[in-house]
Coordinates of C-alpha atoms and ligand atoms in Angstrom, one line a residue:
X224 CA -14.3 80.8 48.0
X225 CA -10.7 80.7 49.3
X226 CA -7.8 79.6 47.8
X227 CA -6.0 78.4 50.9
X228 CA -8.6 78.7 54.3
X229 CA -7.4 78.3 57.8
X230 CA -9.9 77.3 60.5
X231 CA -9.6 78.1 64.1
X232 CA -6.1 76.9 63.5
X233 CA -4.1 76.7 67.0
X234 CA -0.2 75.6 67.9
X235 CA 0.6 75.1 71.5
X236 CA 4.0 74.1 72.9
X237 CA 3.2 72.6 76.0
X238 CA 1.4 75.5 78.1
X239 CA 2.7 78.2 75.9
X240 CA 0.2 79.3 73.1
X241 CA 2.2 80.2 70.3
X242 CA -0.6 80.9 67.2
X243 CA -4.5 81.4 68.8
X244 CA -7.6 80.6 66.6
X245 CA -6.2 81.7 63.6
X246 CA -9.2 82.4 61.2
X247 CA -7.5 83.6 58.1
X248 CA -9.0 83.4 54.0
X249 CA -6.5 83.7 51.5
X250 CA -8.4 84.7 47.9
X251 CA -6.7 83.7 44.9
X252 CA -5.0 86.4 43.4
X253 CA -4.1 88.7 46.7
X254 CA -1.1 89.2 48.4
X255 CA -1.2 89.2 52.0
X256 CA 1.8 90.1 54.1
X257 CA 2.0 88.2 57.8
X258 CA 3.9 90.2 60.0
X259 CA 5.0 90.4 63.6
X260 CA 8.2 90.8 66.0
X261 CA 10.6 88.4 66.8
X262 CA 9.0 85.3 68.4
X263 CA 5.7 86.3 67.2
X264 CA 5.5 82.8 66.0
X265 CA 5.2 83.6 61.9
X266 CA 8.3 81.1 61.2
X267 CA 5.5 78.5 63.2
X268 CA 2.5 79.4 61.1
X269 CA 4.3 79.1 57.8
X270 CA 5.7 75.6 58.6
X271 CA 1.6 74.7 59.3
X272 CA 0.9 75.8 56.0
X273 CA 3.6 74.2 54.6
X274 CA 2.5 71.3 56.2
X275 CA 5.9 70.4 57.7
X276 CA 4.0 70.6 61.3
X277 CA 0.4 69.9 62.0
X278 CA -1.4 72.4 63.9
X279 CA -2.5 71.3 67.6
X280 CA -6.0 71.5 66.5
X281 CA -7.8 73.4 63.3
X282 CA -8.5 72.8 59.5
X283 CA -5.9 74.2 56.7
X284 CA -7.6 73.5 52.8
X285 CA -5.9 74.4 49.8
X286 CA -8.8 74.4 47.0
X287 CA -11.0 73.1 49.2
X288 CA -9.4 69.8 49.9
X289 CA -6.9 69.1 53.5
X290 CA -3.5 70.4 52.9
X291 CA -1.0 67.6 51.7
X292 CA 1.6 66.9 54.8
X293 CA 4.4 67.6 52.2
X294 CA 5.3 70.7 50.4
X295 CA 3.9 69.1 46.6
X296 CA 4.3 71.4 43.7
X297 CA 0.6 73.4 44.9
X298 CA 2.6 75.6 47.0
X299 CA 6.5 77.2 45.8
X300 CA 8.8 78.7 49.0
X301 CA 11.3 81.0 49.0
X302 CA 13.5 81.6 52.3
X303 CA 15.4 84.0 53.4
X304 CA 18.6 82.3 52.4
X305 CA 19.9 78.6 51.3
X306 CA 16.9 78.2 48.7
X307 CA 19.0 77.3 45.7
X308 CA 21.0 74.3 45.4
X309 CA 25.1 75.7 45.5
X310 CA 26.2 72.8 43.2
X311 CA 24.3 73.7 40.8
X312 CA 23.6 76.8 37.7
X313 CA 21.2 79.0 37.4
X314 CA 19.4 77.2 35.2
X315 CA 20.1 73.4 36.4
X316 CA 18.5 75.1 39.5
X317 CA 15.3 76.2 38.3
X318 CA 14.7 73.0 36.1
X319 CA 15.2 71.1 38.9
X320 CA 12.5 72.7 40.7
X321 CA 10.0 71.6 37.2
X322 CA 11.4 68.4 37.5
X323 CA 10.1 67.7 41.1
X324 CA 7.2 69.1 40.4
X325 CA 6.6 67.2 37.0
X326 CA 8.5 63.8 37.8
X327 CA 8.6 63.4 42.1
X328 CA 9.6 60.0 42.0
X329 CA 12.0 59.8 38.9
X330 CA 13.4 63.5 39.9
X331 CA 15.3 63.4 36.6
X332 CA 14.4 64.1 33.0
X333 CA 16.4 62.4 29.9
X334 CA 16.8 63.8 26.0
X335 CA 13.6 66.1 25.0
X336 CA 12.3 66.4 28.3
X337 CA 15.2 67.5 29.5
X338 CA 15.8 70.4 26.9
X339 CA 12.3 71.4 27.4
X340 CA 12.5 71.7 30.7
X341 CA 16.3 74.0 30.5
X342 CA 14.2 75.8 28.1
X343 CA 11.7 76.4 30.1
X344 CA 14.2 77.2 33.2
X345 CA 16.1 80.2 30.7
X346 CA 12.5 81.8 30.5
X347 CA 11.7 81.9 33.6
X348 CA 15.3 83.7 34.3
X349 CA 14.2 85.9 32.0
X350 CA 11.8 86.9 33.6
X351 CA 13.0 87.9 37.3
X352 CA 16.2 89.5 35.3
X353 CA 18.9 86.9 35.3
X354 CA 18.6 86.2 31.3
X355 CA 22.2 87.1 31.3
X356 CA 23.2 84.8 34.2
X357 CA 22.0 81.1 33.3
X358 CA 25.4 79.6 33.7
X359 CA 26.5 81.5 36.6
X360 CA 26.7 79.1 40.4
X361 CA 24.6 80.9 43.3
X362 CA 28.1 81.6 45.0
X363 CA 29.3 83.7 41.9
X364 CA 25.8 86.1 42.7
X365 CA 25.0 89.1 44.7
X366 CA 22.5 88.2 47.7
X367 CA 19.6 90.1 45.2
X368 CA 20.6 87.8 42.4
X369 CA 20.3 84.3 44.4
X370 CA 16.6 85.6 45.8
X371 CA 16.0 86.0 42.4
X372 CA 17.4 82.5 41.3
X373 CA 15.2 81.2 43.7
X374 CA 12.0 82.9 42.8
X375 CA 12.8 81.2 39.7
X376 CA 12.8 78.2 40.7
X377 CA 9.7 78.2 42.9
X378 CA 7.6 80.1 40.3
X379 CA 8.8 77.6 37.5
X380 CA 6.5 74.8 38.8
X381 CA 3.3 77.5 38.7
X382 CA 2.5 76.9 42.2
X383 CA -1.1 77.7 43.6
X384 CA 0.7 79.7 46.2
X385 CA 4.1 81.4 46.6
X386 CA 5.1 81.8 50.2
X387 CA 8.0 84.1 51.2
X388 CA 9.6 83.8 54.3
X389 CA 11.8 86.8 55.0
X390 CA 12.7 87.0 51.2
X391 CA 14.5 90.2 51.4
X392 CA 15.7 90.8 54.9
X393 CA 18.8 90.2 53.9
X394 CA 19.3 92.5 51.3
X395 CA 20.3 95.9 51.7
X396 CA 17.7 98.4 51.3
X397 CA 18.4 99.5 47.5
X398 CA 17.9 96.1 46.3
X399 CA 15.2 95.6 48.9
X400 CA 13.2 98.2 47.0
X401 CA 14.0 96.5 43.4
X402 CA 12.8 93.0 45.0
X403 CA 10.0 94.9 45.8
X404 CA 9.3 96.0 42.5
X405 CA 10.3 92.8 40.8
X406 CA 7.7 90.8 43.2
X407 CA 5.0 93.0 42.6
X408 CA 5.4 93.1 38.5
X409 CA 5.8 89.1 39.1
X410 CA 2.6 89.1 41.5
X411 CA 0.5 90.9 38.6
X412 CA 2.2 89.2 35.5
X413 CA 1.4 85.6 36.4
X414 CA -1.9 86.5 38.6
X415 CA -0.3 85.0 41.4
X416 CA -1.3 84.4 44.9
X417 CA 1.0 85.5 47.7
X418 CA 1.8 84.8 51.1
X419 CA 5.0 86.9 52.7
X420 CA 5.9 86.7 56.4
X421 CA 8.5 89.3 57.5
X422 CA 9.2 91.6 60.5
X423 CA 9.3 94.3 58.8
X424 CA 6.1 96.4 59.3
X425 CA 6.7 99.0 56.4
X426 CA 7.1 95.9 54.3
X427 CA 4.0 94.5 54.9
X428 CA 2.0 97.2 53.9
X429 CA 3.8 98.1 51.2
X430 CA 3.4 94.3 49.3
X431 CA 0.4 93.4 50.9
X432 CA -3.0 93.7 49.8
X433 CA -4.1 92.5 53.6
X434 CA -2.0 92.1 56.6
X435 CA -2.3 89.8 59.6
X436 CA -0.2 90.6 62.2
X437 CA 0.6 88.7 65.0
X438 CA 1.1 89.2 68.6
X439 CA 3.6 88.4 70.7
X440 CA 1.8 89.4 74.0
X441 CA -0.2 86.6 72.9
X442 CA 1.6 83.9 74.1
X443 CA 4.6 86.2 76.1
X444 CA 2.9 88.5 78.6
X445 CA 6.2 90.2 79.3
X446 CA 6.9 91.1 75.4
X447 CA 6.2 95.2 75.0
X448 CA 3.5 95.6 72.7
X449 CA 5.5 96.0 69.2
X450 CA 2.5 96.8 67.0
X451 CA -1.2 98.1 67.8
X452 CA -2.3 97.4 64.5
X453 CA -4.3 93.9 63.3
X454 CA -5.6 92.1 60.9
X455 CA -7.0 94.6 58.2
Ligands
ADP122 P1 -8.5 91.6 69.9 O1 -7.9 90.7 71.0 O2 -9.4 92.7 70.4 O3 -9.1 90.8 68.8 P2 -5.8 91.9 69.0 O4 -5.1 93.1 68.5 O5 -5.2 91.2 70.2 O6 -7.3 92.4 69.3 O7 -5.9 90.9 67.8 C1 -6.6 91.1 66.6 C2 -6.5 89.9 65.7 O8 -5.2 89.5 65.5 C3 -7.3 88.8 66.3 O9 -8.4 88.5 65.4 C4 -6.3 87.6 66.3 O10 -6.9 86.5 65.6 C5 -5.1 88.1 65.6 N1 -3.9 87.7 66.4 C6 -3.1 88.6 67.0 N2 -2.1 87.9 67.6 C7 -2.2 86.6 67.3 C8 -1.5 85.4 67.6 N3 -0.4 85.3 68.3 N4 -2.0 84.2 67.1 C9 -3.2 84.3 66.3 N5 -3.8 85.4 66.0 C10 -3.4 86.5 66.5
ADP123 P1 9.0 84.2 64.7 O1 9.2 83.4 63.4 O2 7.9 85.2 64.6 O3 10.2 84.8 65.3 P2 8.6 81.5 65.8 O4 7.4 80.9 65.1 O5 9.9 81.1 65.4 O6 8.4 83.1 65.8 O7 8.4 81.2 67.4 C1 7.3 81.6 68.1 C2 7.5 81.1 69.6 O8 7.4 79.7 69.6 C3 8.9 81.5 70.1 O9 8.7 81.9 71.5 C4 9.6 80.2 70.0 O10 10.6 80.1 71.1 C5 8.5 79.1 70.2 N1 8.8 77.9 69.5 C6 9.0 77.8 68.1 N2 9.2 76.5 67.8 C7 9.1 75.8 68.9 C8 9.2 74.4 69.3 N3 9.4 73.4 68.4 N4 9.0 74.0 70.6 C9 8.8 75.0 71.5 N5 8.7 76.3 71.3 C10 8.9 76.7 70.0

């Protein structure tokens, strides 16, 4: 069955029907890109399944049991900016993001632990290519280096699902395409489970293994119909 399942999942604002019956199955293991114009409502369907706002009516599960109202360490996020934490390193960042995850109420690791964990933070760096650039502050990186500082850090707690909101819409197209790359060898290397929203239609069917687009016209008669095609 699916790793994260949404139900007839709706969000209205008032009159104005912003996400309608949403029936979507997310298998562990895939990739599925969400994608849609401006207004579309993909920033509201990933704060659902964040569980920062319940849905007017439907069922999210994660695993089969209701999604937890809080981002927990099941599910990593990476934005499109302002993921990373600007006081501190590279690697304080990303073994902060184990420490949440290990230790939510203490939030802070002493002596072993605490090595363990920087440890733990230099591999991951490692691995999305900033090996050389553990001591480095976000503000002393490129935009391409801080998205991958902050794939790091949500990767480092081995999430059930990475979601990626707009990751790379603010890079320019060169490092676009190495994100790209870097993503997909990350997606394969560590059999994760994906879920990217973005605007950008070429995107979304470059990454994703399934799409779901979204439809303005839904909810805005007057919007000009962007995109013809649908969920695939
Ligand atoms: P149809 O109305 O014939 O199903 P559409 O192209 O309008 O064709 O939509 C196809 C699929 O896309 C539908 O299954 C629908 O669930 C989904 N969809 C499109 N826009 C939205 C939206 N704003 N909210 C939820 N689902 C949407
Ligand atoms: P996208 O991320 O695709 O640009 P959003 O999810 O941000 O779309 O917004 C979808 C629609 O819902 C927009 O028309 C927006 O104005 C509206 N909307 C978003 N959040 C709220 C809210 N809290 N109250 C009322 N309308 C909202």
């Amino acid at each position: 069955s699916a790793l994260l399942s949404l139900r007839d999942v709706w969000v209205e604002y008032g009159d104005r029907i912003i996400l309608e019956k949403v029936d979507l199955d997310v298998e562990a293991g895939s990739f599925v890109s969400v994608v849609g114009p401006s207004g579309a409502g993909k920033s509201t369907f990933l704060r659902v399944i964040l569980g920062q706002e319940a849905p007017t009516r439907g069922k999210i599960t994660l695993d089969g049991a209701p999604l937890a109202p809080e981002c927990g360490p099941d599910r990593g996020v990476v934005f499109q900016r302002y993921s990373v934490f600007p006081h501190l390193s590279a690697v304080q960042n990303v073994a902060f993001g184990l420490e949440c995850a290990q230790a939510p109420v203490l939030a802070r690791l002493f002596g072993a632990a605490r090595k363990q964990a920087l440890a733990e933070a230099a591999a991951m760096l490692e691995a999305v290519g900033l090996g050389h650039s553990l001591d480095l502050y976000p503000a002393q990186m490129s935009g391409g280096m801080q998205q991958r500082l902050a794939i790091a850090q949500a990767l480092i707690k081995r999430p059930r699902i990475l979601l990626l909101d707009e990751p790379f819409g603010a890079l320019d197209p060169g490092i676009r395409a190495d994100m790209h790359a870097l993503i997909t060898q990350l997606w394969r290397q560590y059999d994760l489970t994906i879920v990217m929203v973005t605007h950008d239609i070429r995107e979304a069917f470059t990454l994703g293994t399934r799409v779901l687009a979204l439809d303005k016209r839904r909810h805005d008669p007057h919007a000009p119909h962007r995109y013809g095609a649908t969920a695939v």
